[in-house]
Short mmCIF file of C-alpha atoms in Angstrom, two decimals:
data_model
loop_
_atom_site.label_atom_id
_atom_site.label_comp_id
_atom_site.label_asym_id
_atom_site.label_seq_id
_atom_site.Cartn_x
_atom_site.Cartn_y
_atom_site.Cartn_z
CA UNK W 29 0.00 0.00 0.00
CA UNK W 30 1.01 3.24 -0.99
CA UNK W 31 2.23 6.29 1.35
CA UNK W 32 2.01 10.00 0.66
CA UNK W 33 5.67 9.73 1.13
CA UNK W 34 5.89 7.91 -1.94
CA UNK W 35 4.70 11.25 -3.68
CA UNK W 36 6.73 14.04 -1.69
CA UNK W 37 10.18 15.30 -2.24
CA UNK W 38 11.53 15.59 0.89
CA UNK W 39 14.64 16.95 0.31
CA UNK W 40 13.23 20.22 -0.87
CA UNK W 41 11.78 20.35 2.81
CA UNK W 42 11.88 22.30 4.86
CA UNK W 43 8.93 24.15 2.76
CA UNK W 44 9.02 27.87 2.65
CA UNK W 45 5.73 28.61 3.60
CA UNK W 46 4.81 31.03 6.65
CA UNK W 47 4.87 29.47 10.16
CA UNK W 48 0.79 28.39 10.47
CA UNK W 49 0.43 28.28 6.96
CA UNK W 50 -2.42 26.32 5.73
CA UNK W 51 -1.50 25.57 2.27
CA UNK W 52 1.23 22.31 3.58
CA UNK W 53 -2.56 20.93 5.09
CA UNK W 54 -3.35 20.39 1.36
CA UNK W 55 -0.16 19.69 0.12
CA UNK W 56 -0.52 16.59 2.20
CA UNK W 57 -3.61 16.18 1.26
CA UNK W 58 -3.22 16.13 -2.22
CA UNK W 59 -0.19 13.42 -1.55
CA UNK W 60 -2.07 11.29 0.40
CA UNK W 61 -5.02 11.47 -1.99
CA UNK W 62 -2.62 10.28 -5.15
CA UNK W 63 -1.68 7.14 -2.62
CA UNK W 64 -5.17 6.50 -1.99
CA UNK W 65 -5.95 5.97 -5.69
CA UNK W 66 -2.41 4.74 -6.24
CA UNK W 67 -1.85 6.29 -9.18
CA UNK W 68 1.45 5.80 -11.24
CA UNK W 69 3.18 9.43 -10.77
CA UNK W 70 4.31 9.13 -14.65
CA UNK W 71 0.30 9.52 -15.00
CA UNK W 72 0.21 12.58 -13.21
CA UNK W 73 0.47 15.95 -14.13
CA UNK W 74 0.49 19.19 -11.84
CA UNK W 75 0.20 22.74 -13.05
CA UNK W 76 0.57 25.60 -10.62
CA UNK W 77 0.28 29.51 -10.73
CA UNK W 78 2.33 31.64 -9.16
CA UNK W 79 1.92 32.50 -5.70
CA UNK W 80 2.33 30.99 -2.00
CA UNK W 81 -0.08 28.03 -3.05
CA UNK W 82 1.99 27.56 -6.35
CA UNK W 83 5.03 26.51 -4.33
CA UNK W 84 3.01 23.15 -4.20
CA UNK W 85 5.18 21.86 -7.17
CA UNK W 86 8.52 21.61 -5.07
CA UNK W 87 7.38 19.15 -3.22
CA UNK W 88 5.91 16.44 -5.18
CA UNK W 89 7.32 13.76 -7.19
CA UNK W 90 5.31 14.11 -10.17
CA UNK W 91 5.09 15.80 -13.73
CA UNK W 92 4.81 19.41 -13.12
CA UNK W 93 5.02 22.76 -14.36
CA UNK W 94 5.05 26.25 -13.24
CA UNK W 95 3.26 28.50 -15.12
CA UNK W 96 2.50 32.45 -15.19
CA UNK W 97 0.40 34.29 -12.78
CA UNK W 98 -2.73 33.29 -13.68
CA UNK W 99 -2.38 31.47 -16.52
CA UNK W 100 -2.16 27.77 -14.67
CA UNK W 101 -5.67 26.75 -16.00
CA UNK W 102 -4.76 27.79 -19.49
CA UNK W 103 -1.21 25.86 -19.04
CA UNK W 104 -3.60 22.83 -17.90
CA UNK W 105 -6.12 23.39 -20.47
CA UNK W 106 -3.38 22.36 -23.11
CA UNK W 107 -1.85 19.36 -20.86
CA UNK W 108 -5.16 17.60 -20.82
CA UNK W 109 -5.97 18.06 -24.69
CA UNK W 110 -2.18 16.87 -25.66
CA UNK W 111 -1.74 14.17 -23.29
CA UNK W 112 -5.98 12.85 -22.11
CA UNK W 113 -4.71 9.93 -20.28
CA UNK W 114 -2.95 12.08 -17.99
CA UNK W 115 -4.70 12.98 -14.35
CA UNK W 116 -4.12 16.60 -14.39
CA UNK W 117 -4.03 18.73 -11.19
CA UNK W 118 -4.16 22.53 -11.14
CA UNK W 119 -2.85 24.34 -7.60
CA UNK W 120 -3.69 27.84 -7.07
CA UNK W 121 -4.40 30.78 -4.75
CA UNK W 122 -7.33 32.85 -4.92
CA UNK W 123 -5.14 35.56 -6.66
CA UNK W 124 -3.85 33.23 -8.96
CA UNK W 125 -7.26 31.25 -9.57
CA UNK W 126 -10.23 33.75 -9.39
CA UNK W 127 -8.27 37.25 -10.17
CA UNK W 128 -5.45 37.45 -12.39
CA UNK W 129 -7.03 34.18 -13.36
CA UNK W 130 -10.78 34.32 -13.18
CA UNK W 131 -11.28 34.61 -16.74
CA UNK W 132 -9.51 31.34 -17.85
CA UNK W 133 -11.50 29.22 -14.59
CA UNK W 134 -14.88 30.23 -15.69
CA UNK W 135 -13.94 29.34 -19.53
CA UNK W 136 -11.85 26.00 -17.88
CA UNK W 137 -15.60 25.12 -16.32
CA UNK W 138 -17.64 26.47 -18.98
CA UNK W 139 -15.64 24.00 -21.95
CA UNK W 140 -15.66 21.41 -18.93
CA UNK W 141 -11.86 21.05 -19.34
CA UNK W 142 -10.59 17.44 -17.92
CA UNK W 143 -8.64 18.86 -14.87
CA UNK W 144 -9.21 19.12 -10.99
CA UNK W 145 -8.62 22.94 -9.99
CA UNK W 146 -8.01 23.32 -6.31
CA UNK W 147 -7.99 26.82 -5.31
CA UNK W 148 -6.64 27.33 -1.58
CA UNK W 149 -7.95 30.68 -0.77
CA UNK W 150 -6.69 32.65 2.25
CA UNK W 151 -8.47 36.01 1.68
CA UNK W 152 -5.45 37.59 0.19
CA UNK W 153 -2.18 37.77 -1.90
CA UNK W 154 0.13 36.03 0.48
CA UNK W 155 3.00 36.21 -1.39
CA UNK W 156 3.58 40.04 -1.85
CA UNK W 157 2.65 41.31 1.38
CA UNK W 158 -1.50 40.44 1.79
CA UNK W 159 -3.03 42.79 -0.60
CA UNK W 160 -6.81 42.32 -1.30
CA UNK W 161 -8.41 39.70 -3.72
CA UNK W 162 -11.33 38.49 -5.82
CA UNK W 163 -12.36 36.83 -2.29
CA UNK W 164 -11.38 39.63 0.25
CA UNK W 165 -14.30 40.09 1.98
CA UNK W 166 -16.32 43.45 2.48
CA UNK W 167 -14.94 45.56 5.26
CA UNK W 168 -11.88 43.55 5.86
CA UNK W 169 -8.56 45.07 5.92
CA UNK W 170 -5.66 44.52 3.77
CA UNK W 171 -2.51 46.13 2.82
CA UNK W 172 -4.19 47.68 -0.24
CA UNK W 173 -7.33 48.68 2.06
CA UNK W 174 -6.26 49.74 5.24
CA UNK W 175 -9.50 51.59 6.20
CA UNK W 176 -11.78 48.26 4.72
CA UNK W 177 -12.58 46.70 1.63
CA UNK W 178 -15.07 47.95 -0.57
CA UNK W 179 -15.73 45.54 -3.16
CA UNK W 180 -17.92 42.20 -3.10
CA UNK W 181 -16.51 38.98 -2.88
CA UNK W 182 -16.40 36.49 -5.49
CA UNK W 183 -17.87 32.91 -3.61
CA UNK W 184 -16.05 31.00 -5.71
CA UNK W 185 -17.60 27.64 -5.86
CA UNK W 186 -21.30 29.38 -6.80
CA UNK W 187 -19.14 31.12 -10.01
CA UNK W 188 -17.68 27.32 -10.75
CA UNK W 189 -21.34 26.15 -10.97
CA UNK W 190 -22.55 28.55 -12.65
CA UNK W 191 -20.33 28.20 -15.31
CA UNK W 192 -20.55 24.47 -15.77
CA UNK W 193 -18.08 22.62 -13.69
CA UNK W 194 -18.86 18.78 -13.33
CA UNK W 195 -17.58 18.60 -9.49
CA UNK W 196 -17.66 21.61 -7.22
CA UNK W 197 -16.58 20.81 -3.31
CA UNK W 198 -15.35 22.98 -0.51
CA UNK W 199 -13.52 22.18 3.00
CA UNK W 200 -11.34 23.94 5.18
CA UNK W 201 -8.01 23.30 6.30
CA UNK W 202 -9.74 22.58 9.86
CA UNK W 203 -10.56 19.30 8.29
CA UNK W 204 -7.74 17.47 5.59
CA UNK W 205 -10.25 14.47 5.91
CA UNK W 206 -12.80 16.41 3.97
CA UNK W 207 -10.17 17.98 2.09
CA UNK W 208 -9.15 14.50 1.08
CA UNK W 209 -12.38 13.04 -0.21
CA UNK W 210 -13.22 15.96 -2.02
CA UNK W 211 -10.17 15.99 -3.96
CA UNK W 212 -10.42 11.87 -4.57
CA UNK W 213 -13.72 12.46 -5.47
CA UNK W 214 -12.98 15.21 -7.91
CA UNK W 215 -10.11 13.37 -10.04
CA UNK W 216 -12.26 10.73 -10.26
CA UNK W 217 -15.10 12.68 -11.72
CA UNK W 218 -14.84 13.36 -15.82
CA UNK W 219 -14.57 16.49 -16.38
CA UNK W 220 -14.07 20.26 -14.73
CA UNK W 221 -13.73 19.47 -10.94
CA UNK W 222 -13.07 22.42 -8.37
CA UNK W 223 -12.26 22.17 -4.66
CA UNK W 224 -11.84 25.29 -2.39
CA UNK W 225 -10.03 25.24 0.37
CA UNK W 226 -10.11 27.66 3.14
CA UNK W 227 -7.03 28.51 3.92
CA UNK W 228 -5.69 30.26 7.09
CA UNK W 229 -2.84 33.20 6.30
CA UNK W 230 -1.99 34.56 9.77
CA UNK W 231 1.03 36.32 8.32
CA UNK W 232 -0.84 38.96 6.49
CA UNK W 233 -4.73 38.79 6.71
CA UNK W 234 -5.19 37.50 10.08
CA UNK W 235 -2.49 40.06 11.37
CA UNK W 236 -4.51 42.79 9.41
CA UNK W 237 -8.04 41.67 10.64
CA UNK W 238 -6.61 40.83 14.03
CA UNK W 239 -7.85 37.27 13.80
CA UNK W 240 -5.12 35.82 16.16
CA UNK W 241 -2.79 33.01 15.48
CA UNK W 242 -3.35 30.11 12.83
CA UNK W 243 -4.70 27.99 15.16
CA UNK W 244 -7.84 30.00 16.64
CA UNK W 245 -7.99 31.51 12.40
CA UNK W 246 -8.75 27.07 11.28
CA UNK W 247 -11.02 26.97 14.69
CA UNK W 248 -12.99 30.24 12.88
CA UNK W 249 -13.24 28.84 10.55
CA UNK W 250 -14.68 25.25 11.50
CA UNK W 251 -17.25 27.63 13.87
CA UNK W 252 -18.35 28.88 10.43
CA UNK W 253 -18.64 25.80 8.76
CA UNK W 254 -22.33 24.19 8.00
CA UNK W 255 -22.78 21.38 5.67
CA UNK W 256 -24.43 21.02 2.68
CA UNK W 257 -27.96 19.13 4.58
CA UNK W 258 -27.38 21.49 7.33
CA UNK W 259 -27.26 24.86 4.86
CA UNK W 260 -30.19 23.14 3.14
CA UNK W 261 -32.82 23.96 6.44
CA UNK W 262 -30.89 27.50 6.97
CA UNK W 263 -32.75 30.56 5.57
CA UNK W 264 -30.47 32.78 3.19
CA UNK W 265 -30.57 35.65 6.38
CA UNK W 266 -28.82 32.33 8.76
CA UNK W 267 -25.86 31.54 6.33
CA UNK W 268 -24.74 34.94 5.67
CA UNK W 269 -21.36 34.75 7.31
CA UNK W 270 -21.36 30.75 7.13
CA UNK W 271 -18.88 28.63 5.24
CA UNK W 272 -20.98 25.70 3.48
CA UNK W 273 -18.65 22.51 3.42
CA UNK W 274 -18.84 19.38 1.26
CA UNK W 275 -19.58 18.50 -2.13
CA UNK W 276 -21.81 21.18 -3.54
CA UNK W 277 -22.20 19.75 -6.83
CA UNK W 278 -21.84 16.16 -8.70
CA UNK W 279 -22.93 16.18 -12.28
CA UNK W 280 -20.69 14.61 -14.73
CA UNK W 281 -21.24 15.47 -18.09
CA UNK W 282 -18.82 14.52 -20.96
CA UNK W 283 -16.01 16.54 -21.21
CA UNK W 284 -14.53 18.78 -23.60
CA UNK W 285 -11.98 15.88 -25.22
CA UNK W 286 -14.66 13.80 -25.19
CA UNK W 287 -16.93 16.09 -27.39
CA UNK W 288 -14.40 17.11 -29.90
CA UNK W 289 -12.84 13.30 -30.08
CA UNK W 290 -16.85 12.65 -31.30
CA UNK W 291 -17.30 15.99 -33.80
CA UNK W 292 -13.65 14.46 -35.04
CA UNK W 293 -14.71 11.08 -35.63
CA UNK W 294 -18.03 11.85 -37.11
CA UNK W 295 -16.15 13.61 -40.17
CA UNK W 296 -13.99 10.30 -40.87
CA UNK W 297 -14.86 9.07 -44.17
CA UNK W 298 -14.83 5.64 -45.28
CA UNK W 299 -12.60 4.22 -47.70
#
């Protein structure tokens, strides 16, 4: 049986990420999940923005490739035409995956692009210095808005379905068992699968917003949390400020290789 060690590069370790850092929760996660399925790492391909979450490739023992800031669904989109056998990961932050790079993930969901996109978003740009995002929320503070934030939040899974994606799941790093079988679930789905993950930053946007240390930001978080039965008997007034957890949507639907393999095959003509 297979380890997540069998996937990790642990001579690049220690990682550089921030000390209560969420985004090592899911690189495990993602490790463990590749055991799980015990996939053959030549079978695997991993394309990652640029970013604190895009550090992801260092560590594992697989194909991968770092890409532009955010251009890593575009990158993927072309790794899963070339190559379709491949199982094709995409790692990015909610800079990477919903600003710089919003437009490609709605078109990556929309054309139901054979990839699973896991977004790990901590409110913020991590990497240069905690300036606000697609997902800062209103009134929070950031280095770019010291006095609040004005603007509305993207809710990123709700923009994924909306656009098409196959699988849509969320967790939060309070909980790399969730994190886990949504990710298994999503590669195993055909099609555009996305998994958010809440991520903790207590570097930049907990410091800002005065949140505490990483472990009372992942306990906020889990306080927050209702899942997807529970949401279902809130009203719309009760989940304002709630996180809703689990697999928020499961319809498979053929994917994009799929339909263009068929359009291909129907204009074959017969000798």
């Amino acid at each position: 049986m297979k380890s997540y060690k069998d996937y990790m590069l642990f001579d690049k370790l220690p990682q550089t990420w921030c000390a209560g850092c969420s985004h090592g929760i899911v690189l495990q996660s993602i490790a463990a999940v590749m055991a799980e399925l015990e996939v053959d790492k030549h079978d695997m391909a991993l394309v990652s923005g640029i970013g604190c979450f895009g550090r992801v490739d260092d560590y594992l023992d697989i194909n991968c490739m770092h890409v532009t800031h955010g251009r890593a669904l575009a990158a993927a989109t072309g790794v899963a035409l070339g190559n379709p056998n491949l199982n094709v990961l995409v790692t990015m932050g909610d800079g990477d995956g919903t600003t710089i790079g919003g437009n490609h993930l709605i078109h990556a969901a929309r054309r139901n692009i054979n990839v699973t996109a896991i977004i790990s978003n901590n409110y913020n740009y991590g990497q240069t210095g905690g300036q606000y995002s697609a997902t800062t929320p209103t009134h929070s503070i950031t280095q770019t808005s010291p006095y609040g934030h004005v603007e509305q939040a993207f809710d990123i899974c709700q923009l994924a379905i909306a656009a098409g994606a196959s699988y849509v799941g969320r967790a939060t790093a309070y909980n790399p068992l969730m994190i886990r079988k949504l990710i298994k679930e999503g590669m195993q789905v055909k099609g555009f699968s996305l998994i958010e993950v809440m991520s903790a930053c207590p570097t930049h946007y907990g410091k800002f917003n005065k949140l505490g240390e990483a472990s009372r930001m992942l306990k906020l978080m889990n306080e927050q949390s209702v899942t997807v039965s529970q949401a279902a008997k809130l009203s719309p007034e009760e989940l304002k400020g709630k996180l809703v957890v689990g697999c928020l949507k499961n319809e498979p639907r053929d994917d994009y290789y799929t339909e263009y393999a068929r359009i291909i095959e129907a204009q074959k003509v017969e000798d």
